[in-house]
Short mmCIF file of N, CA and C in Angstrom, two decimals:
data_model
loop_
_atom_site.label_atom_id
_atom_site.label_comp_id
_atom_site.label_asym_id
_atom_site.label_seq_id
_atom_site.Cartn_x
_atom_site.Cartn_y
_atom_site.Cartn_z
N MET C 1059 83.69 6.57 22.04
CA MET C 1059 82.65 7.55 22.24
C MET C 1059 83.15 8.79 22.99
N ASN C 1060 84.47 8.96 23.06
CA ASN C 1060 85.00 10.15 23.71
C ASN C 1060 84.67 11.42 22.93
N TRP C 1061 84.39 11.28 21.64
CA TRP C 1061 84.04 12.44 20.84
C TRP C 1061 82.74 13.06 21.33
N LEU C 1062 81.84 12.26 21.90
CA LEU C 1062 80.61 12.81 22.48
C LEU C 1062 80.92 13.69 23.68
N LEU C 1063 81.86 13.22 24.50
CA LEU C 1063 82.24 14.00 25.67
C LEU C 1063 82.92 15.30 25.26
N VAL C 1064 83.79 15.22 24.25
CA VAL C 1064 84.45 16.44 23.75
C VAL C 1064 83.41 17.40 23.18
N LEU C 1065 82.46 16.89 22.40
CA LEU C 1065 81.41 17.73 21.85
C LEU C 1065 80.60 18.39 22.96
N HIS C 1066 80.28 17.64 24.00
CA HIS C 1066 79.52 18.16 25.12
C HIS C 1066 80.29 19.27 25.84
N ILE C 1067 81.56 19.05 26.08
CA ILE C 1067 82.37 20.04 26.79
C ILE C 1067 82.55 21.31 25.96
N VAL C 1068 82.82 21.15 24.66
CA VAL C 1068 83.00 22.32 23.79
C VAL C 1068 81.70 23.10 23.68
N ALA C 1069 80.58 22.41 23.50
CA ALA C 1069 79.29 23.10 23.40
C ALA C 1069 78.96 23.81 24.71
N LEU C 1070 79.24 23.17 25.84
CA LEU C 1070 78.98 23.80 27.13
C LEU C 1070 79.86 25.03 27.32
N LEU C 1071 81.09 24.96 26.86
CA LEU C 1071 82.00 26.10 26.95
C LEU C 1071 81.47 27.29 26.14
N PHE C 1072 81.03 27.03 24.90
CA PHE C 1072 80.49 28.11 24.08
C PHE C 1072 79.17 28.64 24.65
N TRP C 1073 78.34 27.75 25.16
CA TRP C 1073 77.07 28.18 25.75
C TRP C 1073 77.32 29.09 26.95
N ALA C 1074 78.23 28.68 27.83
CA ALA C 1074 78.54 29.49 29.01
C ALA C 1074 79.13 30.84 28.60
N ALA C 1075 80.00 30.82 27.59
CA ALA C 1075 80.60 32.08 27.13
C ALA C 1075 79.53 33.02 26.59
N LEU C 1076 78.59 32.50 25.84
CA LEU C 1076 77.52 33.34 25.32
C LEU C 1076 76.61 33.85 26.42
N LEU C 1077 76.36 33.03 27.44
CA LEU C 1077 75.51 33.46 28.54
C LEU C 1077 76.18 34.51 29.41
N VAL C 1078 77.50 34.60 29.35
CA VAL C 1078 78.20 35.67 30.06
C VAL C 1078 78.32 36.90 29.17
N TYR C 1079 78.55 36.68 27.87
CA TYR C 1079 78.75 37.79 26.95
C TYR C 1079 77.44 38.54 26.65
N LEU C 1080 76.35 37.82 26.47
CA LEU C 1080 75.08 38.46 26.08
C LEU C 1080 74.59 39.50 27.09
N PRO C 1081 74.63 39.25 28.40
CA PRO C 1081 74.21 40.32 29.32
C PRO C 1081 75.10 41.56 29.22
N ALA C 1082 76.40 41.36 29.01
CA ALA C 1082 77.29 42.51 28.86
C ALA C 1082 76.96 43.28 27.59
N LEU C 1083 76.70 42.55 26.52
CA LEU C 1083 76.33 43.20 25.27
C LEU C 1083 75.00 43.94 25.41
N LEU C 1084 74.05 43.30 26.07
CA LEU C 1084 72.74 43.91 26.25
C LEU C 1084 72.83 45.15 27.13
N ALA C 1085 73.63 45.09 28.19
CA ALA C 1085 73.79 46.25 29.06
C ALA C 1085 74.46 47.40 28.32
N GLY C 1086 75.33 47.08 27.38
CA GLY C 1086 76.00 48.11 26.61
C GLY C 1086 75.13 48.74 25.56
N THR C 1087 74.08 48.03 25.16
CA THR C 1087 73.19 48.57 24.13
C THR C 1087 71.78 48.70 24.67
N VAL C 1088 71.68 49.17 25.92
CA VAL C 1088 70.37 49.35 26.53
C VAL C 1088 69.58 50.34 25.68
N TYR C 1089 68.34 50.04 25.49
CA TYR C 1089 67.50 50.81 24.58
C TYR C 1089 66.92 52.04 25.28
N THR C 1090 67.80 53.01 25.48
CA THR C 1090 67.34 54.24 26.15
C THR C 1090 66.95 55.31 25.16
N GLY C 1091 67.26 55.10 23.91
CA GLY C 1091 66.91 56.09 22.90
C GLY C 1091 67.99 57.12 22.69
N SER C 1092 69.00 57.15 23.56
CA SER C 1092 70.08 58.11 23.38
C SER C 1092 71.23 57.43 22.66
N SER C 1093 71.84 58.13 21.74
CA SER C 1093 72.99 57.60 21.03
C SER C 1093 74.01 58.71 20.86
N SER C 1094 75.26 58.31 20.73
CA SER C 1094 76.30 59.30 20.55
C SER C 1094 76.25 59.83 19.12
N THR C 1095 76.95 60.92 18.89
CA THR C 1095 76.95 61.51 17.56
C THR C 1095 77.69 60.65 16.56
N ALA C 1096 78.57 59.76 17.07
CA ALA C 1096 79.32 58.90 16.16
C ALA C 1096 78.45 57.77 15.60
N ASP C 1097 77.37 57.48 16.30
CA ASP C 1097 76.48 56.41 15.84
C ASP C 1097 75.62 56.88 14.70
N THR C 1098 75.64 56.14 13.65
CA THR C 1098 74.70 56.43 12.57
C THR C 1098 73.44 55.63 12.83
N GLU C 1099 72.40 55.94 12.13
CA GLU C 1099 71.12 55.25 12.32
C GLU C 1099 71.25 53.76 12.03
N GLY C 1100 72.02 53.40 11.00
CA GLY C 1100 72.18 52.00 10.62
C GLY C 1100 72.97 51.20 11.63
N SER C 1101 74.07 51.76 12.13
CA SER C 1101 74.88 51.02 13.09
C SER C 1101 74.16 50.85 14.41
N LEU C 1102 73.35 51.81 14.81
CA LEU C 1102 72.57 51.69 16.04
C LEU C 1102 71.53 50.59 15.90
N ALA C 1103 70.91 50.50 14.75
CA ALA C 1103 69.92 49.45 14.53
C ALA C 1103 70.56 48.07 14.56
N VAL C 1104 71.75 47.95 14.00
CA VAL C 1104 72.45 46.65 14.01
C VAL C 1104 72.83 46.27 15.44
N ARG C 1105 73.33 47.23 16.22
CA ARG C 1105 73.72 46.94 17.60
C ARG C 1105 72.53 46.53 18.44
N GLU C 1106 71.37 47.12 18.18
CA GLU C 1106 70.20 46.79 18.98
C GLU C 1106 69.65 45.42 18.62
N LYS C 1107 69.91 44.93 17.42
CA LYS C 1107 69.42 43.62 17.01
C LYS C 1107 70.40 42.50 17.30
N LEU C 1108 71.64 42.84 17.61
CA LEU C 1108 72.67 41.83 17.83
C LEU C 1108 72.38 40.89 19.01
N PRO C 1109 71.94 41.38 20.17
CA PRO C 1109 71.65 40.44 21.27
C PRO C 1109 70.62 39.37 20.89
N ARG C 1110 69.56 39.77 20.22
CA ARG C 1110 68.54 38.79 19.82
C ARG C 1110 69.10 37.81 18.80
N LEU C 1111 69.88 38.30 17.86
CA LEU C 1111 70.49 37.44 16.85
C LEU C 1111 71.41 36.41 17.49
N LEU C 1112 72.28 36.85 18.39
CA LEU C 1112 73.18 35.92 19.06
C LEU C 1112 72.42 34.92 19.93
N PHE C 1113 71.37 35.40 20.57
CA PHE C 1113 70.59 34.51 21.44
C PHE C 1113 69.86 33.44 20.64
N THR C 1114 69.18 33.84 19.57
CA THR C 1114 68.35 32.89 18.83
C THR C 1114 69.13 32.01 17.87
N HIS C 1115 70.19 32.56 17.26
CA HIS C 1115 70.90 31.80 16.24
C HIS C 1115 72.17 31.10 16.74
N PHE C 1116 72.65 31.48 17.93
CA PHE C 1116 73.87 30.85 18.43
C PHE C 1116 73.68 30.24 19.82
N ALA C 1117 73.26 31.03 20.80
CA ALA C 1117 73.19 30.55 22.18
C ALA C 1117 72.19 29.41 22.34
N THR C 1118 71.00 29.54 21.79
CA THR C 1118 70.00 28.50 21.97
C THR C 1118 70.36 27.20 21.23
N PRO C 1119 70.78 27.24 19.96
CA PRO C 1119 71.20 25.98 19.32
C PRO C 1119 72.40 25.32 20.01
N ILE C 1120 73.35 26.13 20.48
CA ILE C 1120 74.50 25.55 21.18
C ILE C 1120 74.07 24.95 22.51
N ALA C 1121 73.11 25.58 23.19
CA ALA C 1121 72.58 25.01 24.43
C ALA C 1121 71.92 23.67 24.17
N LEU C 1122 71.13 23.59 23.10
CA LEU C 1122 70.50 22.32 22.75
C LEU C 1122 71.53 21.25 22.40
N LEU C 1123 72.57 21.64 21.65
CA LEU C 1123 73.64 20.71 21.31
C LEU C 1123 74.35 20.20 22.55
N SER C 1124 74.60 21.09 23.49
CA SER C 1124 75.25 20.70 24.74
C SER C 1124 74.40 19.73 25.54
N ILE C 1125 73.11 20.00 25.62
CA ILE C 1125 72.21 19.13 26.38
C ILE C 1125 72.05 17.78 25.70
N ILE C 1126 71.93 17.76 24.40
CA ILE C 1126 71.79 16.49 23.66
C ILE C 1126 73.07 15.67 23.77
N ALA C 1127 74.23 16.31 23.60
CA ALA C 1127 75.50 15.59 23.70
C ALA C 1127 75.70 15.06 25.13
N GLY C 1128 75.33 15.86 26.13
CA GLY C 1128 75.44 15.40 27.52
C GLY C 1128 74.52 14.22 27.81
N THR C 1129 73.34 14.25 27.23
CA THR C 1129 72.42 13.13 27.40
C THR C 1129 72.97 11.86 26.75
N LEU C 1130 73.54 12.02 25.57
CA LEU C 1130 74.14 10.86 24.89
C LEU C 1130 75.35 10.32 25.64
N VAL C 1131 76.14 11.19 26.26
CA VAL C 1131 77.26 10.73 27.08
C VAL C 1131 76.73 9.89 28.24
N PHE C 1132 75.67 10.35 28.86
CA PHE C 1132 75.07 9.61 29.97
C PHE C 1132 74.55 8.26 29.51
N VAL C 1133 73.89 8.22 28.35
CA VAL C 1133 73.31 6.97 27.84
C VAL C 1133 74.41 5.98 27.46
N VAL C 1134 75.46 6.46 26.80
CA VAL C 1134 76.51 5.57 26.32
C VAL C 1134 77.41 5.08 27.46
N HIS C 1135 77.78 5.96 28.37
CA HIS C 1135 78.75 5.60 29.41
C HIS C 1135 78.10 5.06 30.69
N HIS C 1136 76.82 5.22 30.85
CA HIS C 1136 76.07 4.74 32.02
C HIS C 1136 76.66 5.28 33.32
N ASN C 1137 77.00 6.55 33.33
CA ASN C 1137 77.50 7.19 34.55
C ASN C 1137 76.32 7.59 35.41
N ILE C 1138 76.06 6.80 36.44
CA ILE C 1138 74.91 7.08 37.29
C ILE C 1138 75.42 7.28 38.72
N GLY C 1139 74.95 8.33 39.33
CA GLY C 1139 75.32 8.61 40.70
C GLY C 1139 74.53 9.81 41.19
N ILE C 1140 74.62 10.05 42.48
CA ILE C 1140 73.93 11.20 43.05
C ILE C 1140 74.48 12.49 42.47
N TRP C 1141 75.78 12.51 42.18
CA TRP C 1141 76.39 13.71 41.60
C TRP C 1141 75.74 14.08 40.27
N LEU C 1142 75.29 13.05 39.53
CA LEU C 1142 74.65 13.32 38.24
C LEU C 1142 73.31 14.03 38.43
N ILE C 1143 72.57 13.63 39.46
CA ILE C 1143 71.30 14.29 39.76
C ILE C 1143 71.55 15.75 40.15
N VAL C 1144 72.58 15.98 40.93
CA VAL C 1144 72.93 17.35 41.32
C VAL C 1144 73.33 18.15 40.09
N LYS C 1145 74.13 17.55 39.21
CA LYS C 1145 74.56 18.24 37.98
C LYS C 1145 73.35 18.57 37.11
N LEU C 1146 72.45 17.63 36.93
CA LEU C 1146 71.27 17.87 36.11
C LEU C 1146 70.38 18.96 36.70
N THR C 1147 70.31 19.03 38.02
CA THR C 1147 69.56 20.09 38.68
C THR C 1147 70.20 21.46 38.38
N LEU C 1148 71.52 21.50 38.43
CA LEU C 1148 72.22 22.74 38.11
C LEU C 1148 72.04 23.12 36.65
N VAL C 1149 72.01 22.13 35.76
CA VAL C 1149 71.80 22.40 34.34
C VAL C 1149 70.38 22.94 34.12
N VAL C 1150 69.41 22.41 34.84
CA VAL C 1150 68.04 22.94 34.74
C VAL C 1150 68.02 24.40 35.17
N LEU C 1151 68.75 24.74 36.23
CA LEU C 1151 68.82 26.15 36.65
C LEU C 1151 69.51 27.00 35.59
N LEU C 1152 70.50 26.42 34.90
CA LEU C 1152 71.17 27.14 33.82
C LEU C 1152 70.22 27.37 32.64
N VAL C 1153 69.38 26.39 32.37
CA VAL C 1153 68.38 26.55 31.31
C VAL C 1153 67.35 27.63 31.69
N ILE C 1154 66.96 27.65 32.95
CA ILE C 1154 66.04 28.70 33.42
C ILE C 1154 66.70 30.07 33.28
N ASN C 1155 67.98 30.16 33.62
CA ASN C 1155 68.71 31.41 33.45
C ASN C 1155 68.78 31.81 31.98
N HIS C 1156 68.97 30.84 31.11
CA HIS C 1156 69.00 31.08 29.66
C HIS C 1156 67.65 31.65 29.20
N THR C 1157 66.58 31.06 29.66
CA THR C 1157 65.24 31.52 29.30
C THR C 1157 64.97 32.93 29.82
N LEU C 1158 65.37 33.19 31.04
CA LEU C 1158 65.18 34.53 31.61
C LEU C 1158 66.00 35.58 30.87
N LEU C 1159 67.18 35.18 30.38
CA LEU C 1159 67.97 36.10 29.57
C LEU C 1159 67.25 36.44 28.27
N GLY C 1160 66.60 35.44 27.67
CA GLY C 1160 65.80 35.70 26.47
C GLY C 1160 64.67 36.67 26.76
N LEU C 1161 64.01 36.49 27.89
CA LEU C 1161 62.95 37.43 28.28
C LEU C 1161 63.50 38.82 28.54
N LEU C 1162 64.70 38.89 29.10
CA LEU C 1162 65.33 40.18 29.34
C LEU C 1162 65.65 40.89 28.02
N ILE C 1163 66.08 40.13 27.02
CA ILE C 1163 66.33 40.72 25.70
C ILE C 1163 65.03 41.27 25.12
N LEU C 1164 63.94 40.52 25.25
CA LEU C 1164 62.65 41.00 24.76
C LEU C 1164 62.21 42.26 25.50
N ARG C 1165 62.40 42.29 26.82
CA ARG C 1165 62.02 43.47 27.61
C ARG C 1165 62.83 44.68 27.20
N ALA C 1166 64.12 44.46 26.95
CA ALA C 1166 64.98 45.58 26.56
C ALA C 1166 64.58 46.11 25.20
N GLU C 1167 64.15 45.22 24.30
CA GLU C 1167 63.73 45.66 22.97
C GLU C 1167 62.46 46.50 23.03
N THR C 1168 61.57 46.20 23.95
CA THR C 1168 60.33 46.96 24.06
C THR C 1168 60.53 48.30 24.75
N GLY C 1169 61.70 48.47 25.36
CA GLY C 1169 61.99 49.75 26.01
C GLY C 1169 61.23 49.96 27.29
N SER C 1170 60.98 48.88 28.03
CA SER C 1170 60.26 49.02 29.29
C SER C 1170 61.13 49.76 30.30
N SER C 1171 60.51 50.20 31.37
CA SER C 1171 61.23 50.98 32.39
C SER C 1171 61.99 50.09 33.37
N MET C 1172 62.03 48.82 33.08
CA MET C 1172 62.72 47.86 33.95
C MET C 1172 64.23 48.16 33.98
N PRO C 1173 64.87 48.03 35.14
CA PRO C 1173 66.31 48.29 35.22
C PRO C 1173 67.12 47.17 34.55
N VAL C 1174 67.31 47.29 33.25
CA VAL C 1174 67.91 46.22 32.46
C VAL C 1174 69.34 45.93 32.88
N ARG C 1175 70.11 46.95 33.16
CA ARG C 1175 71.53 46.73 33.48
C ARG C 1175 71.70 45.92 34.76
N ARG C 1176 70.86 46.14 35.75
CA ARG C 1176 70.96 45.35 36.99
C ARG C 1176 70.65 43.88 36.72
N TRP C 1177 69.62 43.64 35.91
CA TRP C 1177 69.26 42.26 35.60
C TRP C 1177 70.31 41.59 34.73
N CYS C 1178 70.97 42.36 33.87
CA CYS C 1178 72.07 41.82 33.07
C CYS C 1178 73.21 41.37 33.97
N PHE C 1179 73.54 42.20 34.95
CA PHE C 1179 74.59 41.84 35.90
C PHE C 1179 74.20 40.60 36.69
N ALA C 1180 72.95 40.54 37.13
CA ALA C 1180 72.48 39.38 37.89
C ALA C 1180 72.54 38.11 37.04
N SER C 1181 72.18 38.21 35.78
CA SER C 1181 72.22 37.06 34.89
C SER C 1181 73.65 36.56 34.68
N ALA C 1182 74.58 37.47 34.48
CA ALA C 1182 75.98 37.08 34.28
C ALA C 1182 76.56 36.44 35.55
N VAL C 1183 76.25 37.00 36.71
CA VAL C 1183 76.74 36.44 37.97
C VAL C 1183 76.14 35.05 38.20
N MET C 1184 74.85 34.92 37.92
CA MET C 1184 74.19 33.62 38.10
C MET C 1184 74.80 32.58 37.16
N THR C 1185 75.07 32.96 35.92
CA THR C 1185 75.69 32.04 34.98
C THR C 1185 77.05 31.58 35.49
N CYS C 1186 77.87 32.51 35.95
CA CYS C 1186 79.20 32.16 36.46
C CYS C 1186 79.11 31.22 37.66
N MET C 1187 78.19 31.50 38.56
CA MET C 1187 78.03 30.64 39.73
C MET C 1187 77.55 29.24 39.34
N LEU C 1188 76.60 29.16 38.43
CA LEU C 1188 76.08 27.85 38.02
C LEU C 1188 77.14 27.03 37.27
N ILE C 1189 77.87 27.68 36.38
CA ILE C 1189 78.92 26.96 35.65
C ILE C 1189 80.00 26.48 36.61
N ALA C 1190 80.39 27.32 37.56
CA ALA C 1190 81.38 26.91 38.56
C ALA C 1190 80.87 25.72 39.37
N ALA C 1191 79.61 25.75 39.73
CA ALA C 1191 79.04 24.63 40.50
C ALA C 1191 78.97 23.36 39.66
N VAL C 1192 78.59 23.48 38.39
CA VAL C 1192 78.56 22.30 37.50
C VAL C 1192 79.96 21.72 37.36
N LEU C 1193 80.94 22.57 37.13
CA LEU C 1193 82.32 22.08 37.00
C LEU C 1193 82.80 21.40 38.27
N TRP C 1194 82.48 21.98 39.43
CA TRP C 1194 82.90 21.37 40.69
C TRP C 1194 82.26 20.00 40.88
N VAL C 1195 80.96 19.91 40.61
CA VAL C 1195 80.26 18.63 40.79
C VAL C 1195 80.82 17.57 39.85
N VAL C 1196 81.06 17.94 38.61
CA VAL C 1196 81.55 16.97 37.62
C VAL C 1196 82.97 16.54 37.93
N LEU C 1197 83.83 17.48 38.29
CA LEU C 1197 85.23 17.14 38.52
C LEU C 1197 85.46 16.49 39.88
N ALA C 1198 84.76 16.93 40.90
CA ALA C 1198 84.96 16.37 42.23
C ALA C 1198 84.14 15.10 42.47
N LYS C 1199 83.00 14.99 41.80
CA LYS C 1199 82.07 13.88 42.01
C LYS C 1199 81.94 13.56 43.51
N PRO C 1200 81.46 14.56 44.26
CA PRO C 1200 81.39 14.37 45.72
C PRO C 1200 80.42 13.27 46.11
N VAL C 1201 80.70 12.66 47.23
CA VAL C 1201 79.83 11.63 47.76
C VAL C 1201 78.84 12.31 48.69
N PHE C 1202 77.58 12.20 48.36
CA PHE C 1202 76.54 12.79 49.19
C PHE C 1202 76.01 11.71 50.11
N VAL C 1203 76.10 11.97 51.41
CA VAL C 1203 75.70 10.99 52.42
C VAL C 1203 74.26 11.27 52.80
N SER C 1204 73.45 10.22 52.82
CA SER C 1204 72.06 10.38 53.25
C SER C 1204 71.98 10.34 54.76
N VAL C 1205 71.12 11.15 55.31
CA VAL C 1205 70.94 11.21 56.76
C VAL C 1205 69.90 10.19 57.16
N PRO C 1206 70.23 9.31 58.16
CA PRO C 1206 69.26 8.27 58.55
C PRO C 1206 68.09 8.82 59.32
#
């Protein structure tokens, strides 16, 4: 059943990469209405639709695949420990970050006055911190001592 673990790791890698790439892409195609003279109407429309396309057709299915494969790894290998609860908590925060990125894409499409670039930066930083924390918890499997 090591193939489940490999599937989980590969899916998590692609999910994390997309969660870092999408804010950068979105910040680069902020919907301000201004375009350079080199942009044609068609290429601008494609660039503005790309974040939503990547989010809905790639990032979300890969996130689901990663979560399902991780759940199956847990069920098959019976790895139970406090570190697993900490990891799952971090994954829930990663899912919340994923959802907020989707909302940010929707806000950017509507052209609201919200500072999209700042939120894109915050999303990318949060993703990097959460992935680093998940990797540390999984690789170190720290022993958490309860206080009497």
